Amino acid sequence: MSRLLAPSILSADFSRLAEDVAKVEASSGLLHVDVMDGHFVPNITLGPPVVACLKGVTALPLDCHLMIENPDRYLAAFAAAGASYLSVHQEACPHLHRTVQAIRQEGMHPGVALNPATPVETLDVILPDLDFVLVMSVNPGFGGQKFLPLALGKIRALRRAATERGLDLAIEVDGGVARETLPALLEAGADWFVAGSAIFGARDPSLAARSLREMLDA
Ligand code: DX5
Ligand code: ZN
């Protein structure tokens, strides 16, 4: 499993998305796109039209993190807009099995995101159907929050479960990822690293991305 850096455009300049994406492209494996509806989380961001625009300006696979209620209604729209990886929240999906199958049927890689208080065990049954699990290390809704160390035990538990069950599962971590928190996350066994403020909040986003990427490669 190769380690990937996934810059989150939530902390980019929304009036200059293409320019900001170009700054980090060389160091990145995925582009993380945070979709918020003002219901599941207390913030509103963007939807399929912006995803379609991003698709036109980058070759990076788009990793769409849906922090929305009723995601089933929008899966086809995100697929059409060019999403490659799509995660829904466990807490937002009463029929998670159906939702995960629908994501795959739309030609995207399915993932499930877990809020900080949601146990890893809630995914025991669905795990073989997933390409990735997104472990939130902050409460979703905003960039720039403080990393919650409780995510480390969850990442370790997922890594162990995937190994024991022989699953080809990527573990993505999202929230407070920075130079300071990366060593513990690497040790815990994460594969994909979402970073918003640590990259786009830096004076030089391309340098910040490169330096995180170098830590992943070391
Ligand atoms: C938060 C989003 C994150 C956010 C992370 O709800 O899911 O992707 O952009 O921001 P940082 O890296 O600043 O914690
Ligand atoms: Zn996210």
PDB file of C-alpha atoms and ligand atoms in Angstrom:
ATOM      1  CA  MET A   1       0.000   0.000   0.000  1.00  0.00           C
ATOM      2  CA  SER A   2       1.623   3.215  -1.068  1.00  0.00           C
ATOM      3  CA  ARG A   3       1.388   6.266   1.161  1.00  0.00           C
ATOM      4  CA  LEU A   4      -0.389   9.187  -0.434  1.00  0.00           C
ATOM      5  CA  LEU A   5      -0.659  12.852   0.423  1.00  0.00           C
ATOM      6  CA  ALA A   6      -4.168  14.241  -0.099  1.00  0.00           C
ATOM      7  CA  PRO A   7      -4.285  18.033   0.181  1.00  0.00           C
ATOM      8  CA  SER A   8      -7.709  19.274   1.265  1.00  0.00           C
ATOM      9  CA  ILE A   9      -8.894  22.228  -0.779  1.00  0.00           C
ATOM     10  CA  LEU A  10     -11.078  23.318   2.157  1.00  0.00           C
ATOM     11  CA  SER A  11      -8.199  25.543   3.245  1.00  0.00           C
ATOM     12  CA  ALA A  12      -7.357  26.747  -0.279  1.00  0.00           C
ATOM     13  CA  ASP A  13      -8.420  30.069  -1.782  1.00  0.00           C
ATOM     14  CA  PHE A  14     -11.789  29.266  -3.396  1.00  0.00           C
ATOM     15  CA  SER A  15     -11.371  32.152  -5.852  1.00  0.00           C
ATOM     16  CA  ARG A  16      -8.096  30.626  -7.066  1.00  0.00           C
ATOM     17  CA  LEU A  17      -8.665  26.896  -6.809  1.00  0.00           C
ATOM     18  CA  ALA A  18      -6.857  25.968 -10.005  1.00  0.00           C
ATOM     19  CA  GLU A  19      -3.744  27.915  -9.003  1.00  0.00           C
ATOM     20  CA  ASP A  20      -3.719  26.436  -5.502  1.00  0.00           C
ATOM     21  CA  VAL A  21      -4.147  22.902  -6.817  1.00  0.00           C
ATOM     22  CA  ALA A  22      -1.285  23.422  -9.281  1.00  0.00           C
ATOM     23  CA  LYS A  23       1.019  24.332  -6.371  1.00  0.00           C
ATOM     24  CA  VAL A  24       0.575  20.962  -4.651  1.00  0.00           C
ATOM     25  CA  GLU A  25       0.014  18.630  -7.577  1.00  0.00           C
ATOM     26  CA  ALA A  26       3.587  17.332  -7.856  1.00  0.00           C
ATOM     27  CA  SER A  27       3.680  16.158  -4.229  1.00  0.00           C
ATOM     28  CA  SER A  28       0.212  14.658  -4.082  1.00  0.00           C
ATOM     29  CA  GLY A  29      -1.492  11.366  -4.840  1.00  0.00           C
ATOM     30  CA  LEU A  30      -5.089  12.474  -4.331  1.00  0.00           C
ATOM     31  CA  LEU A  31      -6.986  15.743  -4.128  1.00  0.00           C
ATOM     32  CA  HIS A  32      -9.309  15.777  -1.116  1.00  0.00           C
ATOM     33  CA  VAL A  33     -12.615  17.574  -1.643  1.00  0.00           C
ATOM     34  CA  ASP A  34     -14.785  18.269   1.408  1.00  0.00           C
ATOM     35  CA  VAL A  35     -18.490  18.399   0.664  1.00  0.00           C
ATOM     36  CA  MET A  36     -20.636  19.819   3.501  1.00  0.00           C
ATOM     37  CA  ASP A  37     -24.380  20.419   3.531  1.00  0.00           C
ATOM     38  CA  GLY A  38     -25.051  22.510   6.634  1.00  0.00           C
ATOM     39  CA  HIS A  39     -27.070  19.615   8.113  1.00  0.00           C
ATOM     40  CA  PHE A  40     -24.744  16.702   8.807  1.00  0.00           C
ATOM     41  CA  VAL A  41     -22.062  19.235   9.747  1.00  0.00           C
ATOM     42  CA  PRO A  42     -22.412  22.905  10.728  1.00  0.00           C
ATOM     43  CA  ASN A  43     -20.796  24.273   7.583  1.00  0.00           C
ATOM     44  CA  ILE A  44     -21.571  24.500   3.843  1.00  0.00           C
ATOM     45  CA  THR A  45     -18.959  24.127   1.106  1.00  0.00           C
ATOM     46  CA  LEU A  46     -19.417  22.897  -2.440  1.00  0.00           C
ATOM     47  CA  GLY A  47     -21.049  20.300  -4.650  1.00  0.00           C
ATOM     48  CA  PRO A  48     -20.769  18.490  -7.988  1.00  0.00           C
ATOM     49  CA  PRO A  49     -20.358  21.634 -10.176  1.00  0.00           C
ATOM     50  CA  VAL A  50     -17.138  22.577  -8.370  1.00  0.00           C
ATOM     51  CA  VAL A  51     -15.934  18.966  -8.498  1.00  0.00           C
ATOM     52  CA  ALA A  52     -16.458  19.037 -12.281  1.00  0.00           C
ATOM     53  CA  CYS A  53     -14.370  22.232 -12.502  1.00  0.00           C
ATOM     54  CA  LEU A  54     -11.582  20.662 -10.449  1.00  0.00           C
ATOM     55  CA  LYS A  55     -11.639  17.626 -12.734  1.00  0.00           C
ATOM     56  CA  GLY A  56     -10.886  19.977 -15.596  1.00  0.00           C
ATOM     57  CA  VAL A  57      -7.787  21.463 -13.985  1.00  0.00           C
ATOM     58  CA  THR A  58      -5.990  18.513 -12.381  1.00  0.00           C
ATOM     59  CA  ALA A  59      -4.892  15.002 -13.208  1.00  0.00           C
ATOM     60  CA  LEU A  60      -5.014  14.022  -9.520  1.00  0.00           C
ATOM     61  CA  PRO A  61      -7.782  11.548  -8.652  1.00  0.00           C
ATOM     62  CA  LEU A  62     -10.545  13.411  -6.799  1.00  0.00           C
ATOM     63  CA  ASP A  63     -11.236  12.061  -3.324  1.00  0.00           C
ATOM     64  CA  CYS A  64     -14.660  13.371  -2.345  1.00  0.00           C
ATOM     65  CA  HIS A  65     -15.532  13.287   1.347  1.00  0.00           C
ATOM     66  CA  LEU A  66     -19.283  13.659   1.675  1.00  0.00           C
ATOM     67  CA  MET A  67     -20.274  15.184   5.000  1.00  0.00           C
ATOM     68  CA  ILE A  68     -23.925  15.282   4.009  1.00  0.00           C
ATOM     69  CA  GLU A  69     -27.209  13.682   4.926  1.00  0.00           C
ATOM     70  CA  ASN A  70     -28.803  11.396   2.355  1.00  0.00           C
ATOM     71  CA  PRO A  71     -25.667  10.939   0.234  1.00  0.00           C
ATOM     72  CA  ASP A  72     -27.439   8.302  -1.917  1.00  0.00           C
ATOM     73  CA  ARG A  73     -29.301  11.078  -3.717  1.00  0.00           C
ATOM     74  CA  TYR A  74     -26.054  12.581  -5.031  1.00  0.00           C
ATOM     75  CA  LEU A  75     -23.818   9.603  -5.873  1.00  0.00           C
ATOM     76  CA  ALA A  76     -24.545   9.694  -9.601  1.00  0.00           C
ATOM     77  CA  ALA A  77     -23.908  13.442  -9.715  1.00  0.00           C
ATOM     78  CA  PHE A  78     -20.486  13.074  -8.071  1.00  0.00           C
ATOM     79  CA  ALA A  79     -19.582  10.211 -10.401  1.00  0.00           C
ATOM     80  CA  ALA A  80     -20.581  12.306 -13.417  1.00  0.00           C
ATOM     81  CA  ALA A  81     -18.560  15.237 -12.065  1.00  0.00           C
ATOM     82  CA  GLY A  82     -15.434  13.069 -12.020  1.00  0.00           C
ATOM     83  CA  ALA A  83     -15.011  11.775  -8.446  1.00  0.00           C
ATOM     84  CA  SER A  84     -12.735   8.703  -8.293  1.00  0.00           C
ATOM     85  CA  TYR A  85     -12.862   8.002  -4.562  1.00  0.00           C
ATOM     86  CA  LEU A  86     -16.013   8.679  -2.608  1.00  0.00           C
ATOM     87  CA  SER A  87     -16.532   8.423   1.132  1.00  0.00           C
ATOM     88  CA  VAL A  88     -19.805   8.662   2.996  1.00  0.00           C
ATOM     89  CA  HIS A  89     -20.205   8.904   6.752  1.00  0.00           C
ATOM     90  CA  GLN A  90     -21.234   5.815   8.678  1.00  0.00           C
ATOM     91  CA  GLU A  91     -23.356   8.102  10.863  1.00  0.00           C
ATOM     92  CA  ALA A  92     -25.297   9.431   7.860  1.00  0.00           C
ATOM     93  CA  CYS A  93     -26.132   6.070   6.256  1.00  0.00           C
ATOM     94  CA  PRO A  94     -28.832   3.819   7.744  1.00  0.00           C
ATOM     95  CA  HIS A  95     -28.467   1.483   4.741  1.00  0.00           C
ATOM     96  CA  LEU A  96     -24.706   1.524   4.514  1.00  0.00           C
ATOM     97  CA  HIS A  97     -24.420  -1.726   2.554  1.00  0.00           C
ATOM     98  CA  ARG A  98     -26.731  -0.439  -0.154  1.00  0.00           C
ATOM     99  CA  THR A  99     -24.915   2.892  -0.302  1.00  0.00           C
ATOM    100  CA  VAL A 100     -21.495   1.263  -0.632  1.00  0.00           C
ATOM    101  CA  GLN A 101     -22.676  -1.002  -3.450  1.00  0.00           C
ATOM    102  CA  ALA A 102     -24.195   2.015  -5.221  1.00  0.00           C
ATOM    103  CA  ILE A 103     -20.887   3.917  -5.032  1.00  0.00           C
ATOM    104  CA  ARG A 104     -19.119   0.996  -6.712  1.00  0.00           C
ATOM    105  CA  GLN A 105     -21.848   0.631  -9.311  1.00  0.00           C
ATOM    106  CA  GLU A 106     -21.280   4.267 -10.205  1.00  0.00           C
ATOM    107  CA  GLY A 107     -17.656   3.369 -10.961  1.00  0.00           C
ATOM    108  CA  MET A 108     -16.085   5.019  -7.900  1.00  0.00           C
ATOM    109  CA  HIS A 109     -13.954   3.544  -5.117  1.00  0.00           C
ATOM    110  CA  PRO A 110     -16.100   3.324  -1.979  1.00  0.00           C
ATOM    111  CA  GLY A 111     -14.935   4.472   1.437  1.00  0.00           C
ATOM    112  CA  VAL A 112     -16.647   5.039   4.763  1.00  0.00           C
ATOM    113  CA  ALA A 113     -15.750   7.868   7.125  1.00  0.00           C
ATOM    114  CA  LEU A 114     -15.948   7.559  10.907  1.00  0.00           C
ATOM    115  CA  ASN A 115     -16.504  10.471  13.271  1.00  0.00           C
ATOM    116  CA  PRO A 116     -14.169  10.557  16.268  1.00  0.00           C
ATOM    117  CA  ALA A 117     -16.764   8.956  18.589  1.00  0.00           C
ATOM    118  CA  THR A 118     -17.789   6.177  16.176  1.00  0.00           C
ATOM    119  CA  PRO A 119     -16.113   2.834  16.922  1.00  0.00           C
ATOM    120  CA  VAL A 120     -14.190   0.976  14.229  1.00  0.00           C
ATOM    121  CA  GLU A 121     -16.225  -2.162  15.051  1.00  0.00           C
ATOM    122  CA  THR A 122     -19.281  -0.607  13.377  1.00  0.00           C
ATOM    123  CA  LEU A 123     -17.564  -1.449  10.060  1.00  0.00           C
ATOM    124  CA  ASP A 124     -16.806  -5.125  10.836  1.00  0.00           C
ATOM    125  CA  VAL A 125     -19.460  -6.442   8.453  1.00  0.00           C
ATOM    126  CA  ILE A 126     -18.909  -3.994   5.585  1.00  0.00           C
ATOM    127  CA  LEU A 127     -15.098  -3.918   5.681  1.00  0.00           C
ATOM    128  CA  PRO A 128     -14.531  -6.422   2.813  1.00  0.00           C
ATOM    129  CA  ASP A 129     -16.675  -4.238   0.526  1.00  0.00           C
ATOM    130  CA  LEU A 130     -14.628  -1.090   1.097  1.00  0.00           C
ATOM    131  CA  ASP A 131     -11.555   0.229  -0.690  1.00  0.00           C
ATOM    132  CA  PHE A 132     -10.771   2.613   2.162  1.00  0.00           C
ATOM    133  CA  VAL A 133     -11.811   3.819   5.571  1.00  0.00           C
ATOM    134  CA  LEU A 134     -11.501   7.496   6.464  1.00  0.00           C
ATOM    135  CA  VAL A 135     -10.687   7.981  10.148  1.00  0.00           C
ATOM    136  CA  MET A 136     -11.600  11.484  11.290  1.00  0.00           C
ATOM    137  CA  SER A 137      -9.079  12.896  13.735  1.00  0.00           C
ATOM    138  CA  VAL A 138     -11.170  16.028  14.318  1.00  0.00           C
ATOM    139  CA  ASN A 139     -14.935  16.504  14.446  1.00  0.00           C
ATOM    140  CA  PRO A 140     -15.895  17.168  10.835  1.00  0.00           C
ATOM    141  CA  GLY A 141     -16.943  20.599   9.626  1.00  0.00           C
ATOM    142  CA  PHE A 142     -13.915  22.854   9.711  1.00  0.00           C
ATOM    143  CA  GLY A 143     -10.245  22.984   8.835  1.00  0.00           C
ATOM    144  CA  GLY A 144      -7.551  23.981  11.278  1.00  0.00           C
ATOM    145  CA  GLN A 145      -8.757  22.044  14.332  1.00  0.00           C
ATOM    146  CA  LYS A 146      -6.604  20.275  16.882  1.00  0.00           C
ATOM    147  CA  PHE A 147      -5.681  16.648  16.194  1.00  0.00           C
ATOM    148  CA  LEU A 148      -7.489  14.105  18.417  1.00  0.00           C
ATOM    149  CA  PRO A 149      -5.078  11.331  19.481  1.00  0.00           C
ATOM    150  CA  LEU A 150      -7.995   8.896  19.886  1.00  0.00           C
ATOM    151  CA  ALA A 151      -7.710   8.393  16.122  1.00  0.00           C
ATOM    152  CA  LEU A 152      -4.416   6.543  16.570  1.00  0.00           C
ATOM    153  CA  GLY A 153      -5.966   3.538  18.342  1.00  0.00           C
ATOM    154  CA  LYS A 154      -8.679   3.360  15.673  1.00  0.00           C
ATOM    155  CA  ILE A 155      -6.100   3.366  12.872  1.00  0.00           C
ATOM    156  CA  ARG A 156      -4.136   0.612  14.621  1.00  0.00           C
ATOM    157  CA  ALA A 157      -7.295  -1.481  15.075  1.00  0.00           C
ATOM    158  CA  LEU A 158      -8.227  -1.090  11.407  1.00  0.00           C
ATOM    159  CA  ARG A 159      -4.718  -1.960  10.251  1.00  0.00           C
ATOM    160  CA  ARG A 160      -4.794  -5.089  12.423  1.00  0.00           C
ATOM    161  CA  ALA A 161      -8.263  -6.099  11.173  1.00  0.00           C
ATOM    162  CA  ALA A 162      -7.276  -5.606   7.531  1.00  0.00           C
ATOM    163  CA  THR A 163      -4.094  -7.650   7.958  1.00  0.00           C
ATOM    164  CA  GLU A 164      -5.814 -10.480   9.847  1.00  0.00           C
ATOM    165  CA  ARG A 165      -8.612 -10.692   7.285  1.00  0.00           C
ATOM    166  CA  GLY A 166      -6.321 -10.300   4.275  1.00  0.00           C
ATOM    167  CA  LEU A 167      -8.122  -7.187   3.030  1.00  0.00           C
ATOM    168  CA  ASP A 168      -6.660  -4.706   0.580  1.00  0.00           C
ATOM    169  CA  LEU A 169      -7.867  -1.694   2.538  1.00  0.00           C
ATOM    170  CA  ALA A 170      -6.410   1.801   2.601  1.00  0.00           C
ATOM    171  CA  ILE A 171      -6.677   3.788   5.816  1.00  0.00           C
ATOM    172  CA  GLU A 172      -7.093   7.508   5.335  1.00  0.00           C
ATOM    173  CA  VAL A 173      -6.693  10.000   8.163  1.00  0.00           C
ATOM    174  CA  ASP A 174      -8.285  13.439   8.092  1.00  0.00           C
ATOM    175  CA  GLY A 175      -7.928  16.299  10.560  1.00  0.00           C
ATOM    176  CA  GLY A 176      -4.954  17.998  12.143  1.00  0.00           C
ATOM    177  CA  VAL A 177      -2.440  16.170   9.956  1.00  0.00           C
ATOM    178  CA  ALA A 178       0.853  18.089  10.073  1.00  0.00           C
ATOM    179  CA  ARG A 179       4.577  17.559  10.526  1.00  0.00           C
ATOM    180  CA  GLU A 180       4.035  17.173  14.289  1.00  0.00           C
ATOM    181  CA  THR A 181       1.311  14.519  14.060  1.00  0.00           C
ATOM    182  CA  LEU A 182       2.642  12.544  11.089  1.00  0.00           C
ATOM    183  CA  PRO A 183       5.160  10.328  12.925  1.00  0.00           C
ATOM    184  CA  ALA A 184       2.491   8.826  15.220  1.00  0.00           C
ATOM    185  CA  LEU A 185       0.113   8.374  12.266  1.00  0.00           C
ATOM    186  CA  LEU A 186       2.767   6.586  10.251  1.00  0.00           C
ATOM    187  CA  GLU A 187       3.547   4.340  13.189  1.00  0.00           C
ATOM    188  CA  ALA A 188      -0.166   3.545  13.638  1.00  0.00           C
ATOM    189  CA  GLY A 189      -0.412   2.380  10.020  1.00  0.00           C
ATOM    190  CA  ALA A 190      -2.263   5.067   8.066  1.00  0.00           C
ATOM    191  CA  ASP A 191      -1.855   5.101   4.248  1.00  0.00           C
ATOM    192  CA  TRP A 192      -3.468   8.300   2.977  1.00  0.00           C
ATOM    193  CA  PHE A 193      -2.947  11.617   4.705  1.00  0.00           C
ATOM    194  CA  VAL A 194      -5.374  14.496   4.257  1.00  0.00           C
ATOM    195  CA  ALA A 195      -3.903  17.891   5.090  1.00  0.00           C
ATOM    196  CA  GLY A 196      -5.678  21.210   4.681  1.00  0.00           C
ATOM    197  CA  SER A 197      -4.368  24.011   6.873  1.00  0.00           C
ATOM    198  CA  ALA A 198      -0.897  22.451   7.133  1.00  0.00           C
ATOM    199  CA  ILE A 199      -0.570  22.946   3.363  1.00  0.00           C
ATOM    200  CA  PHE A 200      -2.815  25.805   2.239  1.00  0.00           C
ATOM    201  CA  GLY A 201      -2.394  27.721   5.490  1.00  0.00           C
ATOM    202  CA  ALA A 202       1.374  27.753   4.971  1.00  0.00           C
ATOM    203  CA  ARG A 203       3.128  30.700   3.365  1.00  0.00           C
ATOM    204  CA  ASP A 204       4.381  28.398   0.603  1.00  0.00           C
ATOM    205  CA  PRO A 205       1.866  25.582  -0.016  1.00  0.00           C
ATOM    206  CA  SER A 206       4.074  23.807  -2.511  1.00  0.00           C
ATOM    207  CA  LEU A 207       6.966  23.695  -0.060  1.00  0.00           C
ATOM    208  CA  ALA A 208       4.642  22.552   2.738  1.00  0.00           C
ATOM    209  CA  ALA A 209       3.258  19.753   0.570  1.00  0.00           C
ATOM    210  CA  ARG A 210       6.758  18.702  -0.476  1.00  0.00           C
ATOM    211  CA  SER A 211       7.947  18.542   3.105  1.00  0.00           C
ATOM    212  CA  LEU A 212       4.978  16.389   4.190  1.00  0.00           C
ATOM    213  CA  ARG A 213       5.513  14.165   1.200  1.00  0.00           C
ATOM    214  CA  GLU A 214       9.171  13.714   2.108  1.00  0.00           C
ATOM    215  CA  MET A 215       8.121  12.524   5.572  1.00  0.00           C
ATOM    216  CA  LEU A 216       5.795   9.982   3.954  1.00  0.00           C
ATOM    217  CA  ASP A 217       8.571   8.709   1.706  1.00  0.00           C
ATOM    218  CA  ALA A 218      11.207   8.484   4.454  1.00  0.00           C
TER     219      ALA A 218
HETATM  220  C1  DX5 B   1     -12.852  18.585   8.119  1.00  0.00           C
HETATM  221  C2  DX5 B   1     -12.451  18.095   6.763  1.00  0.00           C
HETATM  222  C3  DX5 B   1     -11.006  18.033   6.543  1.00  0.00           C
HETATM  223  C4  DX5 B   1     -10.294  19.365   6.698  1.00  0.00           C
HETATM  224  C5  DX5 B   1      -9.015  19.073   7.406  1.00  0.00           C
HETATM  225  O1  DX5 B   1     -14.184  18.321   8.340  1.00  0.00           O
HETATM  226  O2  DX5 B   1     -12.953  16.784   6.553  1.00  0.00           O
HETATM  227  O3  DX5 B   1     -10.672  17.433   5.314  1.00  0.00           O
HETATM  228  O4  DX5 B   1     -10.010  20.015   5.490  1.00  0.00           O
HETATM  229  O5  DX5 B   1      -8.386  20.271   7.702  1.00  0.00           O
HETATM  230  P1  DX5 B   1      -7.026  20.325   8.527  1.00  0.00           P
HETATM  231  O6  DX5 B   1      -6.012  19.533   7.794  1.00  0.00           O
HETATM  232  O7  DX5 B   1      -6.733  21.776   8.590  1.00  0.00           O
HETATM  233  O8  DX5 B   1      -7.319  19.733   9.901  1.00  0.00           O
HETATM  234 ZN    ZN B   2     -12.224  15.723   4.713  1.00  0.00          ZN
END
